[in-house]
Amino acid sequence: MTRAPHPFRFFVMILPYAAAFGYSSVALQFVATNRFGVSPDDFNKAIASAFAVHGIKFLWAPVVDTTLTKRIWYGLAVALAAAGVMAQTLMPISTEKMGLVITVVMLSQIPLTFMGMACETFLGALPDDTKGRAAGFYQAGNFVGLGLGGGLALRLTTTLPSPWMAGAILCALMVPCILALRGLAEPPRHGTGLVDAISGLFHDLRDLVALKVDGRWVASIAGITGLFICLSPVGAGGASNLFPSIAGDWHATQAHVEAVNGWLGGVFGGAGAIAGGWVSDRMNRKYAYALAGALTAFTGLAMGLLPRVPATYDVGVLVYTACNGMAFGTFSAFVLETIGRGAVATKYNIFASLANLAVAYTGRVDSRAYKASGTTHLFYTDTALTLAGIAGLFAIVAVMKWLGGRQPAVATTTGG
């Protein structure tokens, strides 16, 4: 029997993805709002637009499933992601130039989607009993990479003579992650061609809501449940999108932002993701996701109610990030369990796309709440959204269980 690869590989492989996104969401955001006078709400449009790209990435996932090898896709994506980082360091930033900023940030996300798809295909080939742990390490790398691209890049951007130097150093750290592919078995290519894969995409989308059993259409229990879970704000952690911009409300300095949204936040988020993966192998993965979402929401609520001092910001952001990391780890484990094997890039990214849309709209609602009424209202809104999502999750699970008892058992799974 072939030994499963150590899950730490997936920690390393996702680092360039997260570092590139971290540059946009933390370093670029802080510099734009604090140095160039862009309002947090205006810059949040760039973040929401970035998540929107990830919200529709399933449309091109069949290309990764059916063309080239996953190694080639990964290497190509790392190179293009590095180019995207450099483009962001070279563009002019101002309130008047936000249209350009949004466009560049959006375009920089496209190679990240291909990188993620390649990684997820390798993940999907793992034995079922190891997917939770591997998903935890995968999301841990996501958070540590965000810290690398956020905190480290912010320090470099504000201390080096030119922003492009920070981008060049970050890119130099991203490229060696390709070495994690050494010795990793190439997953089989899915299907016979791109046309068949695109056709399969439409079948996968249809199967999210209904399956044909014995000549009649019945509800797809796992698909509908997964659809709701991914679109709900349970694990979105929308308030985190604003943490770099609103640090001043707690009188937190740039050093605080660098640490808790950067390297230290990456450590806490990574630890939370590994814990989420561990929990997911030991309890119902949907309920593990709900638990992580609730912990995230109540941490934010406490952060909004406690005194506005730097210590509250530091501890609040770190604990919020750790709980949100747990939510990400449980989410990946749940999705990998649901999709089975075959066409992993396509099927995983149908669910991941919906989850990114949830992050985008949750962050946008939180941003509007902050603009309208300030920090406390931001966290009230974030908590209310999460708890409403959790209530909806339990309701849909109950309804789907009831419905599952009234139709053929085959409709409760999505297949492999």
Short mmCIF file of C-alpha atoms in Angstrom, two decimals:
data_model
loop_
_atom_site.label_atom_id
_atom_site.label_comp_id
_atom_site.label_asym_id
_atom_site.label_seq_id
_atom_site.Cartn_x
_atom_site.Cartn_y
_atom_site.Cartn_z
CA MET A 1 0.00 0.00 0.00
CA THR A 2 1.32 3.46 -0.94
CA ARG A 3 1.97 5.61 2.08
CA ALA A 4 -0.02 8.85 2.18
CA PRO A 5 2.14 12.00 1.89
CA HIS A 6 2.72 13.91 5.10
CA PRO A 7 0.11 16.68 5.40
CA PHE A 8 2.85 19.27 5.98
CA ARG A 9 3.40 19.25 2.20
CA PHE A 10 0.02 20.93 1.79
CA PHE A 11 1.01 23.53 4.38
CA VAL A 12 3.97 24.51 2.18
CA MET A 13 2.13 24.29 -1.14
CA ILE A 14 -0.57 26.80 -0.21
CA LEU A 15 1.87 29.39 1.23
CA PRO A 16 2.33 31.33 -2.07
CA TYR A 17 -1.45 31.53 -2.55
CA ALA A 18 -1.98 32.96 0.91
CA ALA A 19 1.08 35.24 0.81
CA ALA A 20 -0.12 36.86 -2.42
CA PHE A 21 -3.62 37.35 -1.04
CA GLY A 22 -2.19 38.58 2.27
CA TYR A 23 -0.27 41.29 0.46
CA SER A 24 -3.52 42.64 -1.01
CA SER A 25 -5.69 42.28 2.09
CA VAL A 26 -3.26 43.46 4.78
CA ALA A 27 -0.14 45.26 3.51
CA LEU A 28 -1.76 47.03 0.56
CA GLN A 29 -4.87 47.81 2.59
CA PHE A 30 -2.94 49.37 5.49
CA VAL A 31 -0.74 51.45 3.20
CA ALA A 32 -3.70 52.61 1.09
CA THR A 33 -5.83 53.63 4.09
CA ASN A 34 -3.12 55.04 6.34
CA ARG A 35 -0.62 56.54 3.88
CA PHE A 36 -2.71 57.50 0.85
CA GLY A 37 -5.98 58.44 2.57
CA VAL A 38 -8.24 55.80 1.00
CA SER A 39 -11.26 55.17 3.26
CA PRO A 40 -11.69 51.64 4.74
CA ASP A 41 -15.05 51.31 3.00
CA ASP A 42 -13.56 52.24 -0.39
CA PHE A 43 -10.69 49.78 -0.04
CA ASN A 44 -13.09 47.07 1.13
CA LYS A 45 -14.53 47.22 -2.38
CA ALA A 46 -11.18 45.91 -3.65
CA ILE A 47 -11.24 43.08 -1.07
CA ALA A 48 -14.84 42.21 -1.92
CA SER A 49 -13.95 42.21 -5.62
CA ALA A 50 -11.06 39.84 -4.94
CA PHE A 51 -13.39 37.44 -3.15
CA ALA A 52 -15.85 37.78 -6.04
CA VAL A 53 -13.20 36.28 -8.37
CA HIS A 54 -12.88 33.33 -6.02
CA GLY A 55 -16.67 33.20 -5.95
CA ILE A 56 -16.89 32.26 -9.64
CA LYS A 57 -13.68 30.26 -10.02
CA PHE A 58 -15.58 26.99 -10.42
CA LEU A 59 -16.38 28.15 -13.97
CA TRP A 60 -12.79 27.52 -15.08
CA ALA A 61 -12.01 24.61 -12.74
CA PRO A 62 -12.64 22.02 -15.52
CA VAL A 63 -9.57 23.42 -17.31
CA VAL A 64 -7.39 22.30 -14.39
CA ASP A 65 -9.13 18.94 -14.12
CA THR A 66 -8.57 18.04 -17.78
CA THR A 67 -5.50 19.84 -19.13
CA LEU A 68 -1.80 19.73 -18.33
CA THR A 69 -0.56 18.11 -15.13
CA LYS A 70 -1.27 19.46 -11.66
CA ARG A 71 2.48 20.09 -11.27
CA ILE A 72 2.54 22.32 -14.33
CA TRP A 73 -0.59 24.16 -13.23
CA TYR A 74 0.91 24.76 -9.80
CA GLY A 75 4.26 26.03 -11.11
CA LEU A 76 2.60 28.29 -13.68
CA ALA A 77 0.25 29.68 -11.04
CA VAL A 78 3.10 30.48 -8.65
CA ALA A 79 4.93 32.41 -11.37
CA LEU A 80 1.82 34.40 -12.34
CA ALA A 81 0.94 35.04 -8.69
CA ALA A 82 4.40 36.54 -8.18
CA ALA A 83 3.81 38.78 -11.21
CA GLY A 84 0.50 39.87 -9.68
CA VAL A 85 2.22 40.88 -6.45
CA MET A 86 4.79 42.92 -8.36
CA ALA A 87 2.04 44.68 -10.33
CA GLN A 88 0.38 45.74 -7.08
CA THR A 89 3.64 47.18 -5.72
CA LEU A 90 4.10 49.29 -8.86
CA MET A 91 0.59 50.75 -9.34
CA PRO A 92 -0.33 54.26 -8.15
CA ILE A 93 -2.68 54.40 -5.14
CA SER A 94 -5.20 57.12 -4.29
CA THR A 95 -8.94 57.56 -3.86
CA GLU A 96 -9.14 58.72 -7.47
CA LYS A 97 -7.22 55.62 -8.66
CA MET A 98 -9.37 53.05 -6.84
CA GLY A 99 -10.79 51.81 -10.13
CA LEU A 100 -7.26 50.82 -11.21
CA VAL A 101 -6.50 49.33 -7.78
CA ILE A 102 -9.64 47.19 -7.85
CA THR A 103 -8.85 45.97 -11.37
CA VAL A 104 -5.26 45.01 -10.58
CA VAL A 105 -6.25 43.27 -7.34
CA MET A 106 -8.98 41.33 -9.14
CA LEU A 107 -6.68 40.21 -11.98
CA SER A 108 -4.04 39.14 -9.46
CA GLN A 109 -6.50 36.63 -8.01
CA ILE A 110 -6.90 34.55 -11.18
CA PRO A 111 -3.57 32.67 -10.91
CA LEU A 112 -4.32 32.09 -7.22
CA THR A 113 -7.46 30.21 -8.18
CA PHE A 114 -5.44 27.85 -10.42
CA MET A 115 -2.90 27.31 -7.66
CA GLY A 116 -5.61 26.40 -5.18
CA MET A 117 -7.23 24.00 -7.63
CA ALA A 118 -3.96 22.16 -8.17
CA CYS A 119 -3.43 21.83 -4.41
CA GLU A 120 -6.98 20.65 -3.81
CA THR A 121 -6.67 17.97 -6.46
CA PHE A 122 -3.67 16.53 -4.63
CA LEU A 123 -5.70 16.74 -1.40
CA GLY A 124 -8.66 14.95 -2.94
CA ALA A 125 -6.50 11.96 -3.83
CA LEU A 126 -5.73 11.24 -0.16
CA PRO A 127 -7.30 8.36 1.80
CA ASP A 128 -10.57 9.44 3.43
CA ASP A 129 -9.34 8.88 6.98
CA THR A 130 -6.47 11.37 6.51
CA LYS A 131 -8.35 14.17 4.78
CA GLY A 132 -9.30 16.00 7.97
CA ARG A 133 -5.71 16.26 9.20
CA ALA A 134 -4.44 17.22 5.75
CA ALA A 135 -7.19 19.86 5.41
CA GLY A 136 -6.09 21.30 8.74
CA PHE A 137 -2.46 21.64 7.62
CA TYR A 138 -3.64 23.05 4.27
CA GLN A 139 -5.62 25.81 5.96
CA ALA A 140 -2.82 26.34 8.49
CA GLY A 141 -0.52 27.16 5.57
CA ASN A 142 -3.22 29.51 4.33
CA PHE A 143 -3.15 31.50 7.56
CA VAL A 144 0.63 31.47 7.96
CA GLY A 145 0.96 32.58 4.34
CA LEU A 146 -1.48 35.41 4.97
CA GLY A 147 0.77 36.48 7.82
CA LEU A 148 3.80 36.33 5.57
CA GLY A 149 2.16 38.34 2.82
CA GLY A 150 0.53 40.70 5.29
CA GLY A 151 2.79 41.45 8.23
CA LEU A 152 6.19 40.88 6.66
CA ALA A 153 5.26 42.65 3.44
CA LEU A 154 3.84 45.58 5.41
CA ARG A 155 7.08 45.97 7.35
CA LEU A 156 9.14 45.76 4.17
CA THR A 157 6.86 48.16 2.30
CA THR A 158 7.12 50.80 5.01
CA THR A 159 10.87 50.50 5.63
CA LEU A 160 12.43 49.90 2.20
CA PRO A 161 12.96 52.82 -0.21
CA SER A 162 10.55 51.50 -2.88
CA PRO A 163 7.46 49.26 -2.61
CA TRP A 164 8.66 47.02 -5.47
CA MET A 165 11.55 45.86 -3.28
CA ALA A 166 9.09 44.43 -0.76
CA GLY A 167 7.27 42.70 -3.61
CA ALA A 168 10.50 41.21 -4.96
CA ILE A 169 11.45 39.78 -1.55
CA LEU A 170 7.97 38.31 -1.07
CA CYS A 171 8.11 36.70 -4.53
CA ALA A 172 11.54 35.26 -3.77
CA LEU A 173 10.04 33.55 -0.72
CA MET A 174 7.04 32.22 -2.67
CA VAL A 175 8.82 30.48 -5.54
CA PRO A 176 10.77 27.80 -3.56
CA CYS A 177 7.46 26.34 -2.35
CA ILE A 178 7.36 24.51 -5.68
CA LEU A 179 9.86 22.07 -4.14
CA ALA A 180 7.04 20.62 -2.01
CA LEU A 181 5.87 18.81 -5.16
CA ARG A 182 8.97 16.57 -5.19
CA GLY A 183 8.02 12.94 -4.71
CA LEU A 184 4.29 13.69 -4.67
CA ALA A 185 2.27 11.34 -6.88
CA GLU A 186 0.48 13.06 -9.75
CA PRO A 187 -3.33 12.66 -9.46
CA PRO A 188 -4.99 11.09 -12.52
CA ARG A 189 -6.44 13.47 -15.07
CA HIS A 190 -10.23 13.48 -14.97
CA GLY A 191 -12.38 12.77 -18.02
CA THR A 192 -11.49 12.60 -21.69
CA GLY A 193 -11.32 16.27 -22.53
CA LEU A 194 -12.30 19.82 -21.72
CA VAL A 195 -15.69 19.63 -23.48
CA ASP A 196 -16.67 16.60 -21.43
CA ALA A 197 -15.44 18.30 -18.26
CA ILE A 198 -17.50 21.43 -18.94
CA SER A 199 -20.52 19.23 -19.53
CA GLY A 200 -19.68 17.50 -16.26
CA LEU A 201 -19.57 20.89 -14.53
CA PHE A 202 -23.19 21.52 -15.45
CA HIS A 203 -24.09 18.05 -14.21
CA ASP A 204 -22.27 18.75 -10.94
CA LEU A 205 -24.16 22.02 -10.55
CA ARG A 206 -27.45 20.24 -11.21
CA ASP A 207 -26.55 17.48 -8.77
CA LEU A 208 -26.16 20.06 -6.03
CA VAL A 209 -29.94 20.26 -5.87
CA ALA A 210 -31.35 17.13 -7.50
CA LEU A 211 -30.49 13.60 -8.63
CA LYS A 212 -32.39 11.24 -10.91
CA VAL A 213 -33.26 7.99 -9.13
CA ASP A 214 -35.41 5.24 -10.68
CA GLY A 215 -36.60 7.60 -13.38
CA ARG A 216 -37.64 10.44 -11.09
CA TRP A 217 -35.90 13.51 -9.73
CA VAL A 218 -35.30 13.69 -5.99
CA ALA A 219 -33.56 16.24 -3.79
CA SER A 220 -29.80 15.85 -3.37
CA ILE A 221 -29.51 15.85 0.42
CA ALA A 222 -25.75 16.35 0.66
CA GLY A 223 -25.76 18.87 -2.18
CA ILE A 224 -28.49 21.11 -0.79
CA THR A 225 -27.04 20.93 2.70
CA GLY A 226 -23.57 21.78 1.40
CA LEU A 227 -24.97 24.57 -0.76
CA PHE A 228 -26.58 26.24 2.23
CA ILE A 229 -23.57 25.74 4.50
CA CYS A 230 -21.21 27.30 1.98
CA LEU A 231 -23.44 30.27 1.21
CA SER A 232 -24.15 30.95 4.88
CA PRO A 233 -21.95 33.35 6.88
CA VAL A 234 -21.14 30.71 9.54
CA GLY A 235 -17.37 30.59 9.01
CA ALA A 236 -16.85 33.71 6.90
CA GLY A 237 -15.15 35.79 9.58
CA GLY A 238 -16.17 38.94 7.75
CA ALA A 239 -14.88 41.34 10.40
CA SER A 240 -11.31 40.20 9.76
CA ASN A 241 -11.40 41.97 6.38
CA LEU A 242 -11.45 45.30 8.24
CA PHE A 243 -8.93 44.67 11.03
CA PRO A 244 -5.96 46.44 9.36
CA SER A 245 -8.05 49.52 8.52
CA ILE A 246 -9.79 50.00 11.89
CA ALA A 247 -6.78 49.40 14.15
CA GLY A 248 -6.76 53.08 15.06
CA ASP A 249 -10.06 52.67 16.94
CA TRP A 250 -8.07 50.74 19.56
CA HIS A 251 -5.08 53.13 19.30
CA ALA A 252 -3.06 50.24 17.85
CA THR A 253 0.12 51.19 16.01
CA GLN A 254 1.55 49.80 12.80
CA ALA A 255 3.65 47.38 14.87
CA HIS A 256 0.47 45.90 16.33
CA VAL A 257 -1.10 45.56 12.88
CA GLU A 258 2.03 43.87 11.51
CA ALA A 259 2.10 41.32 14.31
CA VAL A 260 -1.53 40.32 14.86
CA ASN A 261 -2.60 40.56 11.21
CA GLY A 262 0.77 39.24 10.07
CA TRP A 263 3.18 36.61 11.34
CA LEU A 264 1.63 36.14 14.81
CA GLY A 265 -1.88 36.07 13.38
CA GLY A 266 -0.67 33.45 10.91
CA VAL A 267 0.57 31.27 13.76
CA PHE A 268 -2.73 31.55 15.64
CA GLY A 269 -4.84 31.01 12.52
CA GLY A 270 -2.69 28.06 11.50
CA ALA A 271 -3.00 26.47 14.93
CA GLY A 272 -6.76 26.95 14.76
CA ALA A 273 -6.92 25.33 11.32
CA ILE A 274 -4.94 22.28 12.49
CA ALA A 275 -7.24 22.01 15.51
CA GLY A 276 -10.23 22.23 13.17
CA GLY A 277 -8.88 19.42 11.03
CA TRP A 278 -8.26 17.30 14.12
CA VAL A 279 -11.79 17.91 15.43
CA SER A 280 -13.25 17.14 12.00
CA ASP A 281 -11.84 13.60 12.10
CA ARG A 282 -13.56 13.03 15.47
CA MET A 283 -17.07 14.48 15.17
CA ASN A 284 -19.72 15.37 12.60
CA ARG A 285 -17.95 17.81 10.28
CA LYS A 286 -20.99 20.06 9.76
CA TYR A 287 -21.39 20.52 13.51
CA ALA A 288 -17.66 21.10 13.91
CA TYR A 289 -17.99 23.93 11.36
CA ALA A 290 -20.93 25.43 13.29
CA LEU A 291 -18.94 25.27 16.55
CA ALA A 292 -15.97 27.08 14.99
CA GLY A 293 -18.26 29.75 13.54
CA ALA A 294 -19.90 30.36 16.92
CA LEU A 295 -16.52 30.74 18.64
CA THR A 296 -15.46 33.25 15.98
CA ALA A 297 -18.63 35.30 16.39
CA PHE A 298 -18.53 35.48 20.18
CA THR A 299 -14.87 36.47 20.10
CA GLY A 300 -15.75 39.39 17.86
CA LEU A 301 -18.64 40.36 20.11
CA ALA A 302 -16.32 40.43 23.13
CA MET A 303 -13.81 42.49 21.15
CA GLY A 304 -16.54 45.04 20.40
CA LEU A 305 -17.68 45.32 24.01
CA LEU A 306 -14.30 45.50 25.77
CA PRO A 307 -12.35 48.78 26.26
CA ARG A 308 -10.75 50.30 23.16
CA VAL A 309 -7.10 49.78 24.08
CA PRO A 310 -4.27 48.17 22.07
CA ALA A 311 -4.31 45.03 24.25
CA THR A 312 -7.97 44.41 23.35
CA TYR A 313 -7.11 44.74 19.68
CA ASP A 314 -4.14 42.39 19.91
CA VAL A 315 -5.88 39.63 21.89
CA GLY A 316 -9.17 40.03 20.05
CA VAL A 317 -7.66 39.79 16.58
CA LEU A 318 -5.51 36.79 17.53
CA VAL A 319 -8.32 34.81 19.13
CA TYR A 320 -10.74 35.75 16.32
CA THR A 321 -8.15 34.60 13.78
CA ALA A 322 -7.57 31.31 15.62
CA CYS A 323 -11.31 30.56 15.75
CA ASN A 324 -11.70 31.53 12.10
CA GLY A 325 -8.78 29.24 11.26
CA MET A 326 -10.67 26.44 12.98
CA ALA A 327 -13.69 27.27 10.82
CA PHE A 328 -11.59 27.10 7.65
CA GLY A 329 -10.09 23.76 8.67
CA THR A 330 -13.49 22.21 9.41
CA PHE A 331 -14.89 23.66 6.17
CA SER A 332 -12.22 22.03 4.00
CA ALA A 333 -12.66 18.70 5.79
CA PHE A 334 -16.43 18.86 5.27
CA VAL A 335 -16.11 19.66 1.56
CA LEU A 336 -13.51 16.95 0.91
CA GLU A 337 -15.81 14.45 2.63
CA THR A 338 -18.78 15.58 0.55
CA ILE A 339 -17.23 15.58 -2.93
CA GLY A 340 -15.51 12.18 -2.84
CA ARG A 341 -12.98 11.50 -5.61
CA GLY A 342 -12.73 12.48 -9.27
CA ALA A 343 -12.92 16.00 -10.79
CA VAL A 344 -11.78 17.33 -7.42
CA ALA A 345 -10.77 20.77 -8.70
CA THR A 346 -14.23 21.30 -10.19
CA LYS A 347 -16.30 19.89 -7.34
CA TYR A 348 -14.27 21.39 -4.51
CA ASN A 349 -14.36 24.81 -6.13
CA ILE A 350 -18.11 24.77 -6.60
CA PHE A 351 -18.34 24.71 -2.82
CA ALA A 352 -15.32 26.97 -2.23
CA SER A 353 -16.70 29.53 -4.69
CA LEU A 354 -19.94 29.76 -2.75
CA ALA A 355 -18.01 30.13 0.51
CA ASN A 356 -15.98 32.99 -0.98
CA LEU A 357 -19.19 34.72 -2.03
CA ALA A 358 -20.28 34.41 1.60
CA VAL A 359 -17.02 36.01 2.73
CA ALA A 360 -17.51 38.81 0.20
CA TYR A 361 -21.08 39.69 1.15
CA THR A 362 -20.43 39.28 4.90
CA GLY A 363 -17.42 41.57 4.71
CA ARG A 364 -19.43 44.10 2.71
CA VAL A 365 -22.30 44.09 5.24
CA ASP A 366 -19.80 44.44 8.11
CA SER A 367 -18.13 47.32 6.30
CA ARG A 368 -21.43 49.14 5.85
CA ALA A 369 -22.25 48.58 9.54
CA TYR A 370 -18.90 50.07 10.54
CA LYS A 371 -19.35 53.06 8.24
CA ALA A 372 -22.86 53.70 9.58
CA SER A 373 -22.40 53.21 13.32
CA GLY A 374 -18.81 52.39 14.23
CA THR A 375 -16.94 49.46 15.72
CA THR A 376 -19.48 48.12 18.23
CA HIS A 377 -22.21 47.96 15.58
CA LEU A 378 -19.76 46.20 13.26
CA PHE A 379 -19.36 43.33 15.73
CA TYR A 380 -23.07 43.23 16.59
CA THR A 381 -23.74 42.79 12.88
CA ASP A 382 -21.00 40.20 12.41
CA THR A 383 -22.26 38.15 15.37
CA ALA A 384 -25.90 38.36 14.28
CA LEU A 385 -25.02 37.18 10.76
CA THR A 386 -23.04 34.21 12.09
CA LEU A 387 -25.66 33.10 14.61
CA ALA A 388 -28.39 33.39 11.99
CA GLY A 389 -26.29 31.21 9.71
CA ILE A 390 -25.78 28.60 12.45
CA ALA A 391 -29.51 28.51 13.20
CA GLY A 392 -30.16 28.06 9.49
CA LEU A 393 -27.54 25.29 9.31
CA PHE A 394 -29.24 23.23 12.03
CA ALA A 395 -32.63 23.87 10.44
CA ILE A 396 -31.54 22.75 6.97
CA VAL A 397 -29.83 19.64 8.39
CA ALA A 398 -33.03 18.72 10.22
CA VAL A 399 -35.18 19.29 7.14
CA MET A 400 -32.81 17.33 4.91
CA LYS A 401 -32.74 14.41 7.38
CA TRP A 402 -36.53 14.35 7.35
CA LEU A 403 -36.59 14.56 3.57
CA GLY A 404 -33.91 11.85 3.31
CA GLY A 405 -36.17 9.43 5.12
CA ARG A 406 -38.85 9.87 2.47
CA GLN A 407 -36.77 9.17 -0.66
CA PRO A 408 -34.15 6.68 -1.94
CA ALA A 409 -30.97 6.57 0.13
CA VAL A 410 -28.76 7.14 -2.93
CA ALA A 411 -29.90 10.75 -3.03
CA THR A 412 -28.19 11.49 0.27
CA THR A 413 -24.71 11.43 -1.29
CA THR A 414 -23.00 13.21 -4.13
CA GLY A 415 -20.92 10.34 -5.36
CA GLY A 416 -17.19 10.24 -6.03
#
